[in-house]
Amino acid sequence: LIDAIESLAEGFALYDRNDCLVLANSRYRQMHAISADVLVPGVNWFDFLRVTAERNQFPVPRDKIDDWLAERARDRREFRQQEFRHTDGRWFFVSNCPTREGGFVVTRVDITERKRAEEAAKEADELVRKVLEACPVNIQMTRAHDGKLLYRSPATVELLGDVTSAVDYYVDLSERRRYVERLLATGLVDDFETQLKRKDGGTCWCSISSRLIDYHGEKVIVSHAYDLTDRIEMQQELERQRETLHQNEKMSALGGLLAGVAHELNNPLSVVLGLSSLLKETAADAKV
């Protein structure tokens, strides 16, 4: 049994009903390297913990050591699992388990790498959150089967309002059904144009591009809705300008036609007027 305990990858220590150490394996001593010199059979658990705190193994202020020990005293004879950080940055998962003889067993597992991975993931998540919060593009994460919004960026709320379901965005619900059916069939949709409800109570045409992902075992839609209002207004303005240009060209052509007609009319009229003047002069000379 002693050999089995010694071969454990976890730290292991057994304390008796008087809170005195019975045995501890090498791994347990390594985890308490700063205070290993006092970790000998017979040492009282509280005395040992006080040494660890006084030697700054745990980040406990000196004026709080007694309070810290009192809190730990409540743990020793109840089954409890906690995470503790050492001053050197290492993390340990500690379990206290009472024995039938009135003592207790302490096991310690080094979870430093796991905590570092969790911290790195947390920092990455925080970075993504900050990027999304600062991004002027509206982005949504929606549960595919019921439309529940899992995330929407501030730009989305600014355009479409603060709702809990993407279903509430759509003017025509049959359009959403058609959009989701296409997305579920192919895994992606680009430039799906539909009319959505705006935050201000109006409506706008939007172009939606989406990708289907698996998130915690559920099909989730990650999408971006591009507001087409400016593009539509530009197209309408171009149409107005095109119509104006067309009208101007028609008027210009009509003006050219009238000028040509006037020129053609002026030539025979000039001859008639000239002959009329000549006849008038001739008639005057002949006293006609």
Tab-separated table of C-alpha atoms in Angstrom, residues 254-267:
chain	number	residue	atom	x	y	z
A	254	LEU	CA	-35.906	68.436	-80.559
A	255	GLY	CA	-34.128	71.800	-80.486
A	256	GLY	CA	-31.798	70.653	-83.256
A	257	LEU	CA	-34.752	69.442	-85.308
A	258	LEU	CA	-36.602	72.722	-84.881
A	259	ALA	CA	-33.492	74.671	-85.819
A	260	GLY	CA	-33.130	72.572	-88.967
A	261	VAL	CA	-36.798	73.051	-89.871
A	262	ALA	CA	-36.523	76.777	-89.277
A	263	HIS	CA	-33.451	76.909	-91.511
A	264	GLU	CA	-35.208	75.001	-94.246
A	265	LEU	CA	-38.231	77.281	-93.983
A	266	ASN	CA	-36.092	80.418	-93.968
A	267	ASN	CA	-34.565	79.692	-97.389
